C-alpha atoms as a printed R data frame, in Angstrom:
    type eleno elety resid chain resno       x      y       z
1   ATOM     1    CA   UNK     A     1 120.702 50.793   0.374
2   ATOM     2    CA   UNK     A     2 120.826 48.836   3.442
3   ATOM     3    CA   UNK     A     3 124.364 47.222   3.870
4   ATOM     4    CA   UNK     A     4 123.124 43.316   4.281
5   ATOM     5    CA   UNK     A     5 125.576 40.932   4.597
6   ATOM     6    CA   UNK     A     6 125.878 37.705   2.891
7   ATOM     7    CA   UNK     A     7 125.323 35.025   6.299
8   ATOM     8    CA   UNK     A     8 125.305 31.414   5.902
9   ATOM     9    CA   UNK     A     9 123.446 29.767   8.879
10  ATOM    10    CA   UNK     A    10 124.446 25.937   9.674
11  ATOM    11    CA   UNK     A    11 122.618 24.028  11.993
12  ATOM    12    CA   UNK     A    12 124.419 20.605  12.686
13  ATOM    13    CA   UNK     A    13 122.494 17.666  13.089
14  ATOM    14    CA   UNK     A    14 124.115 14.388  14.920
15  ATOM    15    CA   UNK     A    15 125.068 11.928  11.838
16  ATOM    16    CA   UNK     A    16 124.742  8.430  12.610
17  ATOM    17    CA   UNK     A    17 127.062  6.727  14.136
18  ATOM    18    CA   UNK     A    18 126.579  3.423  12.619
19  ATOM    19    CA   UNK     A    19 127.233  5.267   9.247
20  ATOM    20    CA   UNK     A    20 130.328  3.338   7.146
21  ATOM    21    CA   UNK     A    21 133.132  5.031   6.499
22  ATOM    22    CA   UNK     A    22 134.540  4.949   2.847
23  ATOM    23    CA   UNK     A    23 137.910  5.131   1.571
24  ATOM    24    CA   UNK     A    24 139.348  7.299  -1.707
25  ATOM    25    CA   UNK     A    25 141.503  5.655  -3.370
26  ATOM    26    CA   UNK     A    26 143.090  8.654  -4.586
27  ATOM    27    CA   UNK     A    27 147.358  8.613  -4.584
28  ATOM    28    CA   UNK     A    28 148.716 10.081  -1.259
29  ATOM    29    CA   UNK     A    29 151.523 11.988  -3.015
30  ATOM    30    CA   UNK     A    30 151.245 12.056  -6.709
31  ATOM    31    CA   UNK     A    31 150.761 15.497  -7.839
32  ATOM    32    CA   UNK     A    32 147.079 15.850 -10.349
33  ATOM    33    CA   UNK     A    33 147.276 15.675 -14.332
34  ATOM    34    CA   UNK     A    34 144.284 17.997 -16.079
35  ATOM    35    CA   UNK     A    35 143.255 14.404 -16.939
36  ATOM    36    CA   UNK     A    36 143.726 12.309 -13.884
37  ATOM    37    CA   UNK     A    37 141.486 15.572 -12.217
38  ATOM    38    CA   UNK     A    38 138.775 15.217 -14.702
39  ATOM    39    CA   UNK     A    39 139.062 11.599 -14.377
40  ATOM    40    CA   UNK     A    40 138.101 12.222 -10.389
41  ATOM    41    CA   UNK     A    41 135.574 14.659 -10.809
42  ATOM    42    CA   UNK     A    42 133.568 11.891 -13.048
43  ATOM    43    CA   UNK     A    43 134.638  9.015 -11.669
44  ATOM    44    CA   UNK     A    44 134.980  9.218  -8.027
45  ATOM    45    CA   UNK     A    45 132.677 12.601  -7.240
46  ATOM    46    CA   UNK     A    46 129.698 11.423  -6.350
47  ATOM    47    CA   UNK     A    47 130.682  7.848  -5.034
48  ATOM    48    CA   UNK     A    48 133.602  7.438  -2.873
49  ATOM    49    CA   UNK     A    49 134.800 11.203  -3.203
50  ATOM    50    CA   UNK     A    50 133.412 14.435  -2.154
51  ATOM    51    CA   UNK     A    51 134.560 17.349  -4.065
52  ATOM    52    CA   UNK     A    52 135.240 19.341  -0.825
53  ATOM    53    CA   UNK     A    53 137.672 16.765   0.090
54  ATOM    54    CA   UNK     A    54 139.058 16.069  -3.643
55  ATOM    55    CA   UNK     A    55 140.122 20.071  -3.200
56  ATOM    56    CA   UNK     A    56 141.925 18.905  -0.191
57  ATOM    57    CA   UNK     A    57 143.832 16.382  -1.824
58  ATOM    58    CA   UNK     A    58 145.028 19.500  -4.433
59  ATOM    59    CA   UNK     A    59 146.243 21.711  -1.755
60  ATOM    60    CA   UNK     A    60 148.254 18.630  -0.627
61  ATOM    61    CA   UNK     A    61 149.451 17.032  -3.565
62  ATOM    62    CA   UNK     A    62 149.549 19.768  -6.278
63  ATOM    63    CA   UNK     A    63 149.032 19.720  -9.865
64  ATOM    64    CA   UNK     A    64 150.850 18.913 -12.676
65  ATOM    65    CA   UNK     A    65 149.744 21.345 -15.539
66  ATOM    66    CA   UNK     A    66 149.110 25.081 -15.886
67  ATOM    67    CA   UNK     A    67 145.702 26.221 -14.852
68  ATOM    68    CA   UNK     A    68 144.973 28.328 -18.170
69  ATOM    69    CA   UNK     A    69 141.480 29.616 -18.594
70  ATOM    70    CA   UNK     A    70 140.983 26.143 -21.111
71  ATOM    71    CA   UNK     A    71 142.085 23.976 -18.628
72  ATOM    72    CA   UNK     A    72 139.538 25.317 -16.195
73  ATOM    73    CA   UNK     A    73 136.725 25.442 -18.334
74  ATOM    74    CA   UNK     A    74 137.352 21.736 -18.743
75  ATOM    75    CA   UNK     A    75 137.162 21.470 -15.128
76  ATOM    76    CA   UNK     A    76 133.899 23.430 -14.301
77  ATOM    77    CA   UNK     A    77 132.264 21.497 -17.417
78  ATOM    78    CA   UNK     A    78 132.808 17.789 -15.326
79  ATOM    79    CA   UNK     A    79 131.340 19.772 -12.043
80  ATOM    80    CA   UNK     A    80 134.013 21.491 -10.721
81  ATOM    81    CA   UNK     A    81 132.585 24.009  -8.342
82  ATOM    82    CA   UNK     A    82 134.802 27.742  -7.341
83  ATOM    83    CA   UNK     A    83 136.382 25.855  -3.987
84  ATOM    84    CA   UNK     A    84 138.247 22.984  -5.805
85  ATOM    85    CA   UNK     A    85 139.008 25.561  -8.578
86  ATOM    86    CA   UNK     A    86 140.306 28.018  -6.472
87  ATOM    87    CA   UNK     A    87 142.873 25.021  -4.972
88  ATOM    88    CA   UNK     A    88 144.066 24.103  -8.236
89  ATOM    89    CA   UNK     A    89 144.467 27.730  -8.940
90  ATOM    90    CA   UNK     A    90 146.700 27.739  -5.493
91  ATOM    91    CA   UNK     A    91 148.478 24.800  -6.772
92  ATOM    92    CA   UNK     A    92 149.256 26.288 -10.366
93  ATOM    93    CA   UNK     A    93 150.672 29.334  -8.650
94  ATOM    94    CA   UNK     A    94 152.780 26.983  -6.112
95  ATOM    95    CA   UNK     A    95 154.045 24.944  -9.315
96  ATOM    96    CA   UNK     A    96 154.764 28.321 -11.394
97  ATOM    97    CA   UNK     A    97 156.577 29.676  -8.408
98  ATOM    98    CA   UNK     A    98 159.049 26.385  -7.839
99  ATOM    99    CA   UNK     A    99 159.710 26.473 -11.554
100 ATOM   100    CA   UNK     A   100 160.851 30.108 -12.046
101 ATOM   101    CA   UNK     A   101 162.521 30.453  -8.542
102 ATOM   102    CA   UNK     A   102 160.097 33.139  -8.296
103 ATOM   103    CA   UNK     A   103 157.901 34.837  -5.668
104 ATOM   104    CA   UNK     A   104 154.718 35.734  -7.628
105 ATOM   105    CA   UNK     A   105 153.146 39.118  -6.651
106 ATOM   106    CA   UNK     A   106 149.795 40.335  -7.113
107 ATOM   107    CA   UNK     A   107 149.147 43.915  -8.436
108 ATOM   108    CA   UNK     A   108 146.076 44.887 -10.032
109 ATOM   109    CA   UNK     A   109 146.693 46.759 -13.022
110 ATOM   110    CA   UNK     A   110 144.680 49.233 -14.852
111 ATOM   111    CA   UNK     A   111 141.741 48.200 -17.293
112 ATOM   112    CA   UNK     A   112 138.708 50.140 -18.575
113 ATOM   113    CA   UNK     A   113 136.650 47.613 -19.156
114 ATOM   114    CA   UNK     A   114 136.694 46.435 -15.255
115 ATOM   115    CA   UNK     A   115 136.154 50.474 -14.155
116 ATOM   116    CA   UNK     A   116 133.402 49.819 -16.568
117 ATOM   117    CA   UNK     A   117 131.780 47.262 -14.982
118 ATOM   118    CA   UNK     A   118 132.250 48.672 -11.615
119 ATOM   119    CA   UNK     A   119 130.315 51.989 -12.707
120 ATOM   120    CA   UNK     A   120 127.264 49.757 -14.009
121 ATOM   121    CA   UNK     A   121 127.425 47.824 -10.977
122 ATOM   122    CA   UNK     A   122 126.859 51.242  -9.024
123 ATOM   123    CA   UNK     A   123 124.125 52.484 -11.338
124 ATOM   124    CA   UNK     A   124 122.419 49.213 -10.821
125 ATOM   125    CA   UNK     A   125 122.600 49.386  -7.421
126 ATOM   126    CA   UNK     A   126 120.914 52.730  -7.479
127 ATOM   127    CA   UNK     A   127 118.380 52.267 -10.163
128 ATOM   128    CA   UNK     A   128 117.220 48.682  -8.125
129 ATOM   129    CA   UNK     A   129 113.678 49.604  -7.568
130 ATOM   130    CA   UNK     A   130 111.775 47.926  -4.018
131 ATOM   131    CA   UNK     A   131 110.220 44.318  -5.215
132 ATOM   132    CA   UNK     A   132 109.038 41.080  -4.269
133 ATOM   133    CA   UNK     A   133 109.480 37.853  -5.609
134 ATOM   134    CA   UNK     A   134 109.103 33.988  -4.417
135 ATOM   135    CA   UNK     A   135 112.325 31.831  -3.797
136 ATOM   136    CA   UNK     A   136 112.254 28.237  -3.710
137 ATOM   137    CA   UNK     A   137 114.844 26.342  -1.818
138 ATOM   138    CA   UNK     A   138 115.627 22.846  -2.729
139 ATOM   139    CA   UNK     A   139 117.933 21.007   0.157
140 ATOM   140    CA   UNK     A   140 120.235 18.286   0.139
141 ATOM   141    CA   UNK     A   141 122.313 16.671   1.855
142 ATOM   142    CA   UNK     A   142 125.460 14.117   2.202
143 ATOM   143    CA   UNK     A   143 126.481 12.511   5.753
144 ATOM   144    CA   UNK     A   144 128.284 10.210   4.213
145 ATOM   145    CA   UNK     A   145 131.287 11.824   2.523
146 ATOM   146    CA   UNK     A   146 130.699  9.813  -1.015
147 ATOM   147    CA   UNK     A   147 129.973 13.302  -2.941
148 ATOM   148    CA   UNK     A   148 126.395 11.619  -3.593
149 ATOM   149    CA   UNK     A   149 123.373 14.468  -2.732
150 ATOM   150    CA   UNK     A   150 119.908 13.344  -0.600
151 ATOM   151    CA   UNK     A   151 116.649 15.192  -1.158
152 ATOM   152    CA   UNK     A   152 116.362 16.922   1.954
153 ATOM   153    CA   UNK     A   153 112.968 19.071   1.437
154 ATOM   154    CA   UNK     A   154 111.856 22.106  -0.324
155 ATOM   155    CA   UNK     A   155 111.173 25.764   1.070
156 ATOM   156    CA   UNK     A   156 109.096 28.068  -0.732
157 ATOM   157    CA   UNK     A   157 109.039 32.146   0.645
158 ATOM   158    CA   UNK     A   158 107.583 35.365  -0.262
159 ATOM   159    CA   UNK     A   159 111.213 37.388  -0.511
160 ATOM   160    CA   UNK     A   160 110.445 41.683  -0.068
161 ATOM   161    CA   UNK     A   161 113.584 43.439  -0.873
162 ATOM   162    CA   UNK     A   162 113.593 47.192   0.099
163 ATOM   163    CA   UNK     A   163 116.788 49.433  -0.086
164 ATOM   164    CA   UNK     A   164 115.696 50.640   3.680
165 ATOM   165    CA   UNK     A   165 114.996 47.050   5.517
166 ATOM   166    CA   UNK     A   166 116.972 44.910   3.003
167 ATOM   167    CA   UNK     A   167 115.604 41.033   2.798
168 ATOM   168    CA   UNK     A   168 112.501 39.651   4.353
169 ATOM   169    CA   UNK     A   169 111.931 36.146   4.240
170 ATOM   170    CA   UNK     A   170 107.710 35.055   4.509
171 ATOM   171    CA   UNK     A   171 107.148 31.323   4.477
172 ATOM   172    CA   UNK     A   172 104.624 29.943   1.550
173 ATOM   173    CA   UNK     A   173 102.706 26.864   2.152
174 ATOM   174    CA   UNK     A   174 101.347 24.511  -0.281
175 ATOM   175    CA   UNK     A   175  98.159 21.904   0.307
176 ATOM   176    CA   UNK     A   176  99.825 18.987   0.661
177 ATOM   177    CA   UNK     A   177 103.261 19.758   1.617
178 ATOM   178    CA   UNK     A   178 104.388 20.190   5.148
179 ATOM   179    CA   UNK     A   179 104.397 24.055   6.271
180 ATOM   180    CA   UNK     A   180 107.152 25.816   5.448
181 ATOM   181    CA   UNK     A   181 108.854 26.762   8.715
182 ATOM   182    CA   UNK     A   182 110.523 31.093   9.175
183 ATOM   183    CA   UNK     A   183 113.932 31.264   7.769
184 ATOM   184    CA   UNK     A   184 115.015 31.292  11.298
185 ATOM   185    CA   UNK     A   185 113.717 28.081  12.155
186 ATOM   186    CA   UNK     A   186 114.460 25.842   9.225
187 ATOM   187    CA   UNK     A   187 116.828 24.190  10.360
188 ATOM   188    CA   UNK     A   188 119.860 22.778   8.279
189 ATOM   189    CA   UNK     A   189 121.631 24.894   6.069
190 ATOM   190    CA   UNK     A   190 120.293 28.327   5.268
191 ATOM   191    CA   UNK     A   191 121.709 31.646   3.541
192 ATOM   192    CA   UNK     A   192 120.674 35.157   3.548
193 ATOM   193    CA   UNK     A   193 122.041 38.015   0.817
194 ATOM   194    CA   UNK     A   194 121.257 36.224  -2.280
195 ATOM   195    CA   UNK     A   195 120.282 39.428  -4.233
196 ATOM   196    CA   UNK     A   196 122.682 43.189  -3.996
197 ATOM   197    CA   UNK     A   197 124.203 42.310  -1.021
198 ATOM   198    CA   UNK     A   198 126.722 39.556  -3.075
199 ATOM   199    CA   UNK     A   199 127.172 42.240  -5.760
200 ATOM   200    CA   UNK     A   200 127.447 45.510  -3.699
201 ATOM   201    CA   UNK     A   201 129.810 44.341  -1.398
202 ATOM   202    CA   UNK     A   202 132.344 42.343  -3.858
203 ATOM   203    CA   UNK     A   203 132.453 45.794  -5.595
204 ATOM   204    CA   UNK     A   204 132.603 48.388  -2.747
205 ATOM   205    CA   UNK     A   205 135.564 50.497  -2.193
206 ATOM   206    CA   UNK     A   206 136.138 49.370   1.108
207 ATOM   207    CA   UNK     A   207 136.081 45.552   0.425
208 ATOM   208    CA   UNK     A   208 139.163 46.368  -1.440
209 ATOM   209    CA   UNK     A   209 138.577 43.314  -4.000
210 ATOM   210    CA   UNK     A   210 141.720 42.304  -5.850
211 ATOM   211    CA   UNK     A   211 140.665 41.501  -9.444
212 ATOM   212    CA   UNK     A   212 142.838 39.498 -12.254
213 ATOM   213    CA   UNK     A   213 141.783 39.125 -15.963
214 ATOM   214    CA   UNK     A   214 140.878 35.101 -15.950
215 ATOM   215    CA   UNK     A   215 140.160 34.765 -20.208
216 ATOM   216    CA   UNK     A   216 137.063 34.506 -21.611
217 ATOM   217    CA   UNK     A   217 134.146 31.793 -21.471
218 ATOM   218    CA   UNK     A   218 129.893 32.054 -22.805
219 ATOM   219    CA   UNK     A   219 127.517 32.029 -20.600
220 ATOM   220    CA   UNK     A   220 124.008 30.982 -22.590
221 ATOM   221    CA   UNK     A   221 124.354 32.541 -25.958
222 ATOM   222    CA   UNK     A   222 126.505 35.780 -24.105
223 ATOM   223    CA   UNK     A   223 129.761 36.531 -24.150
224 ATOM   224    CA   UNK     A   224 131.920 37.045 -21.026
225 ATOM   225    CA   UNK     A   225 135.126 37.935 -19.595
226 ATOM   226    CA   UNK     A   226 136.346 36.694 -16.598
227 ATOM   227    CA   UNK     A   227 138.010 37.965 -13.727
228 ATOM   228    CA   UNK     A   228 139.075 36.511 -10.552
229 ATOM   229    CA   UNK     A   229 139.273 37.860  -7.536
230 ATOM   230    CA   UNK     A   230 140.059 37.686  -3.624
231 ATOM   231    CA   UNK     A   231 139.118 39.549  -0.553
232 ATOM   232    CA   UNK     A   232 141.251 39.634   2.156
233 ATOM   233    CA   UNK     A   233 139.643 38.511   5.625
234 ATOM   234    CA   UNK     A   234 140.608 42.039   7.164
235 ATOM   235    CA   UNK     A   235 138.243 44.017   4.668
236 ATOM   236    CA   UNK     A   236 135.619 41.116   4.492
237 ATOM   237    CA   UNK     A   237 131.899 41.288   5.322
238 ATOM   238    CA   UNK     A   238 131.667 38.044   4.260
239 ATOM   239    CA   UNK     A   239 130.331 36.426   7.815
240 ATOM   240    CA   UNK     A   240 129.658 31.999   8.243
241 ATOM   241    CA   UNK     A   241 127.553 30.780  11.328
242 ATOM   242    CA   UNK     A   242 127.223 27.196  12.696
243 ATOM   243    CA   UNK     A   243 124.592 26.935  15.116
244 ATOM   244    CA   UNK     A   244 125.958 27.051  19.060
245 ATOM   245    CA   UNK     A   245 128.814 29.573  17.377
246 ATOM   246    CA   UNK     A   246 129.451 33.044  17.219
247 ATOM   247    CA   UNK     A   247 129.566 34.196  13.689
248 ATOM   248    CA   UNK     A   248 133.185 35.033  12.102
249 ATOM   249    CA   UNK     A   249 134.257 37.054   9.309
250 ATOM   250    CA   UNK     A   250 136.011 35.340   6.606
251 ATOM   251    CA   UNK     A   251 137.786 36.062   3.783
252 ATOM   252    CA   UNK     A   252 136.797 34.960   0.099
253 ATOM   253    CA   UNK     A   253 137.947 34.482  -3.569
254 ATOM   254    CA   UNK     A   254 136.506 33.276  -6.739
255 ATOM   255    CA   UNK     A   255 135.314 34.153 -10.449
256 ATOM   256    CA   UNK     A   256 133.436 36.615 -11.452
257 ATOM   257    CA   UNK     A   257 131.366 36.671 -15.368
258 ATOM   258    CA   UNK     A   258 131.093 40.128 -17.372
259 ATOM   259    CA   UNK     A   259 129.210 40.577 -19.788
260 ATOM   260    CA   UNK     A   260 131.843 41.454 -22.986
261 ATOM   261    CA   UNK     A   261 129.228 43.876 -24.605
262 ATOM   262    CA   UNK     A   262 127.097 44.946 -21.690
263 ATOM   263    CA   UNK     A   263 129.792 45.127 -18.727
264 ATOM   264    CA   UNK     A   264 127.304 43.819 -16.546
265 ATOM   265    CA   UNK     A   265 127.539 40.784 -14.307
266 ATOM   266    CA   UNK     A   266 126.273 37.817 -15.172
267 ATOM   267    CA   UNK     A   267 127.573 35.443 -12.193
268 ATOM   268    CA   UNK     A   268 129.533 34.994  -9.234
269 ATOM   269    CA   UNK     A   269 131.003 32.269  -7.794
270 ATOM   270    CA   UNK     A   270 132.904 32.627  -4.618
271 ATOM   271    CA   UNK     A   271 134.334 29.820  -1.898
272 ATOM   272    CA   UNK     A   272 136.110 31.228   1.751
273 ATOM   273    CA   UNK     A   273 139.524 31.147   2.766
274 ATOM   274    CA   UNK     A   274 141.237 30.139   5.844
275 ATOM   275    CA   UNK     A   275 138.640 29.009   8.103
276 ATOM   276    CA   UNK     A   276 139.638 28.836  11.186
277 ATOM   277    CA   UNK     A   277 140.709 25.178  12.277
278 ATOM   278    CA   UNK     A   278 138.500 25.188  15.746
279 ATOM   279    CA   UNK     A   279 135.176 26.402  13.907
280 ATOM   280    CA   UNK     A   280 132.824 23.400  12.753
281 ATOM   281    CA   UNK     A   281 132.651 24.885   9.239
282 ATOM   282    CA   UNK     A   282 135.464 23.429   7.082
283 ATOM   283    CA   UNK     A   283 134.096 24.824   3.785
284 ATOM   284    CA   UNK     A   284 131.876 27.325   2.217
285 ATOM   285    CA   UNK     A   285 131.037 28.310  -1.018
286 ATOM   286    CA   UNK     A   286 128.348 30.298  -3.095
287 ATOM   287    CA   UNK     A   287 127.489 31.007  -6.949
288 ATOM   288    CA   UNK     A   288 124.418 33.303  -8.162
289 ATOM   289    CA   UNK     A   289 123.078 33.523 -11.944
290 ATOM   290    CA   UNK     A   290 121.931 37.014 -12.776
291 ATOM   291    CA   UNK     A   291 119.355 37.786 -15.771
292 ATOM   292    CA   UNK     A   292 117.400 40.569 -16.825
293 ATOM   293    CA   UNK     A   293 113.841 39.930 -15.897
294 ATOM   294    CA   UNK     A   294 111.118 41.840 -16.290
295 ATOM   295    CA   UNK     A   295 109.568 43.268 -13.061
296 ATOM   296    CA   UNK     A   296 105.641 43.243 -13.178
297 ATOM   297    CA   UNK     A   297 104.336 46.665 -12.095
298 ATOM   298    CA   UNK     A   298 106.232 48.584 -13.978
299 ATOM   299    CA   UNK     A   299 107.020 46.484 -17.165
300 ATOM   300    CA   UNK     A   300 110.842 47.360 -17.208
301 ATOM   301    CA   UNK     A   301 113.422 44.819 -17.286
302 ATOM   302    CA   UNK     A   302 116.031 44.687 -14.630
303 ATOM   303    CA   UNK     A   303 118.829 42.641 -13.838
304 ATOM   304    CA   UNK     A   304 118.258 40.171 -11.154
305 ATOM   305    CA   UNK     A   305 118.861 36.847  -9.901
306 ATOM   306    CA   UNK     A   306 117.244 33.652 -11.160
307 ATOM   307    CA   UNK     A   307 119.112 31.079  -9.294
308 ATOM   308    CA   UNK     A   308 121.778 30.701  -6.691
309 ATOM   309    CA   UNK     A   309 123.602 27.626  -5.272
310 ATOM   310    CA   UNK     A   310 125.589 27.046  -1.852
311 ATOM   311    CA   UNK     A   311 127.645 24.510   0.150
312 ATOM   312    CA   UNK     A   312 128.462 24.482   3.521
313 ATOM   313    CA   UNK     A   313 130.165 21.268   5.093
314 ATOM   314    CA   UNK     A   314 131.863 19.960   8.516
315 ATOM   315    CA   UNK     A   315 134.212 16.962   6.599
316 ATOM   316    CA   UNK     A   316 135.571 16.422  10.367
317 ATOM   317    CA   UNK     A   317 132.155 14.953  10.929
318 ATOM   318    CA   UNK     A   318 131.199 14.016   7.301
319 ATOM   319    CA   UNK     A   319 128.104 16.327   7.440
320 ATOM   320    CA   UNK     A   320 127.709 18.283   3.576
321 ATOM   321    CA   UNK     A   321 124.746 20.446   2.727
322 ATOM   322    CA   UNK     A   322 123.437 22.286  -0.625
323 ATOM   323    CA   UNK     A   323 120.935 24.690  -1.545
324 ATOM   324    CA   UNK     A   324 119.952 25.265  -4.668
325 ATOM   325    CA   UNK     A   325 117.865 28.281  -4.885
326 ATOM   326    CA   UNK     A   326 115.345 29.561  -7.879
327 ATOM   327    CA   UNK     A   327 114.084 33.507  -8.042
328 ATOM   328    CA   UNK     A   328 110.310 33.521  -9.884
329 ATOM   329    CA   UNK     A   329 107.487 35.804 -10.109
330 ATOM   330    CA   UNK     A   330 109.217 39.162  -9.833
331 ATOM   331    CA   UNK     A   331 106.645 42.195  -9.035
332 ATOM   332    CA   UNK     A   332 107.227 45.912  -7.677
333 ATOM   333    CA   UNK     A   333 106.873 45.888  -4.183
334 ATOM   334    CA   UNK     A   334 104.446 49.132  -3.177
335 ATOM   335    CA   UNK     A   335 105.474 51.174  -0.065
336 ATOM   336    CA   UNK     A   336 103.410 54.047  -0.408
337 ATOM   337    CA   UNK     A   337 100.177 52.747   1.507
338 ATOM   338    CA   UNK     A   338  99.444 54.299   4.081
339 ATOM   339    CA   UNK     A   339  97.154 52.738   7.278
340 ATOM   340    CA   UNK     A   340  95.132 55.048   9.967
341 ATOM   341    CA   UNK     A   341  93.114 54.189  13.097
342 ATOM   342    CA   UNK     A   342  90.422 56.904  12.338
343 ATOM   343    CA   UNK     A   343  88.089 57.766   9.902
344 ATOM   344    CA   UNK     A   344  88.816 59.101   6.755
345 ATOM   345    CA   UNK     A   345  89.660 63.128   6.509
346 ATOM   346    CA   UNK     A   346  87.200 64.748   4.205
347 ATOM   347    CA   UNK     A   347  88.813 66.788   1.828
348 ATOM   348    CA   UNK     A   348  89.144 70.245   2.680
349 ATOM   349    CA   UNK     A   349  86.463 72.545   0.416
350 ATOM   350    CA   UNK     A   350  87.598 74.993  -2.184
């Protein structure tokens, strides 16, 4: 299989400059409650507060309360997506560490049910037959910094995936709906890897992934374990791309979902570390839903994506984007037609 890596593609566009500015109201110093942090992310998200910059505030101020796999549910159930998580994670760790007088260190330790997963992961990966399928791409956007989302437009393309050439991207067009524009040419905010690549390369040997046991949680009417994880910038292939940039490599972490009887995954959702403080991208994150669908052709049921979601932002210059990406109409891509100039051979005769 092709190695294709997960690139996010941001093309700025000049924000107003007549545009107000708006004002949190949030406490300069006061380290977060679990309440006063749920309180934000329904109160203030989404009108004076974007959650990009409430994760900000975290890193800054702290929080007050341990970070247990409860307290985080609570958190994604008001919104909270894997970037603001992974800061009150940061935070938890910080408060842990000033209360024991302890420097916490990360080892992974042994556990079957994660080598599990990690062999099923493989065999998927080499049992993921050639296929095509149509993604839709719904766009907002926010230059405003008030955490409140603007339609932007929708993209609709004919996705081929083929362990040889990877991802191709054809644009669909619709009577009455403006043309759908190449990948390439879209404009705004735009990913690429949204099916193996996330998966393969979070699991590869030579990512090196550092994995943690993060509870339990239901996805649907499954039942999951979770993990977190990290990826160190140095055995990354995570790469982000602003338009008039060179790409960069980046480092990641975030959550992971297992399924508890399969050992499959069932979603990841992943936000990057340490971007560089010169590059116009200030934040990046990802998530993908993966569901067994059955693939048209052949009539088997394979585990594939069904929806994805990413955010890319510049808070410098209040510009926020997000995709939110469906997977439909899965069918077995054929690659054994073959085209000549000539005429036909005739068969040779007994």
């Amino acid at each position: 299989m092709s190695r294709n890596l997960w690139t996010l593609f941001l093309l700025f566009v000049l924000a107003s400059a007549t545009l107000a500015q708006r004002a949190t109201t949030v406490a300069a110093s006061e380290p977060y409650s679990l309440q006063s942090l749920n309180i934000a992310l329904r109160q203030k998200v989404g009108r004076d507060l974007t959650e990009a910059n409430l994760a900000i505030l975290v890193d800054r101020n702290g929080v007050a309360f341990d970070p247990t796999p409860e307290a985080v549910a609570r958190l994604r159930t008001n919104g909270a997506h894997q970037q603001l998580i992974n800061a009150v994670k940061r935070a938890g760790e910080r408060l842990s560490a000033t209360a024991n007088s302890t420097i916490i260190i990360h080892k992974e330790v042994a556990d079957p049910f994660l080598d599990e997963a990690r062999r099923n992961v493989r065999d998927y990966l080499d049992e993921l037959p050639d296929f095509i399928c149509q993604q839709d791409i719904e766009r907002y956007f926010d230059y405003e910094a008030s955490g409140a989302w603007e339609r932007a437009d929708k993209l609709s393309y004919e996705l081929t995936y083929s362990r040889k050439q990877g991802e191709k991207y054809k644009p669909m067009n619709s009577i009455g709906r403006p043309p759908t524009r190449s990948l390439e040419d879209a404009g705004g905010a735009t990913s690429r890897g949204d099916f193996a690549s996330m998966l393969s390369e979070l699991f590869a040997v030579d990512t090196k992934a550092f994995f943690k046991a993060a509870g339990k949680d239901r996805l649907g009417n499954r039942a999951t374990r979770l993990y977190d994880f990290s990826v160190a910038q140095a055995s990354a292939k995570l790469t982000v791309k602003a338009e008039g940039h060179p790409p960069i490599v980046v480092g990641y972490s975030g959550t992971v979902w297992i399924d508890e009887e399969k050992k499959i995954v069932l979603r990841i959702d992943q936000a990057v570390d340490d971007l560089p403080a010169t590059y116009p991208v200030t934040s990046s994150e990802s998530s993908i839903d993966y569901d067994w669908v059955k693939l048209r052709g052949i009539d088997v049921d394979f585990l594939l994506p069904i929806r994805a979601e990413f955010i890319i932002a510049d808070r410098r210059q209040k510009m926020y984007f997000r995709n939110l990406l469906s997977f439909k109409f899965y069918r077995k891509f054929e690659t054994d037609i073959k085209i000549t100039d000539g005429e036909p051979v005739p068969p040779t005769k007994p």
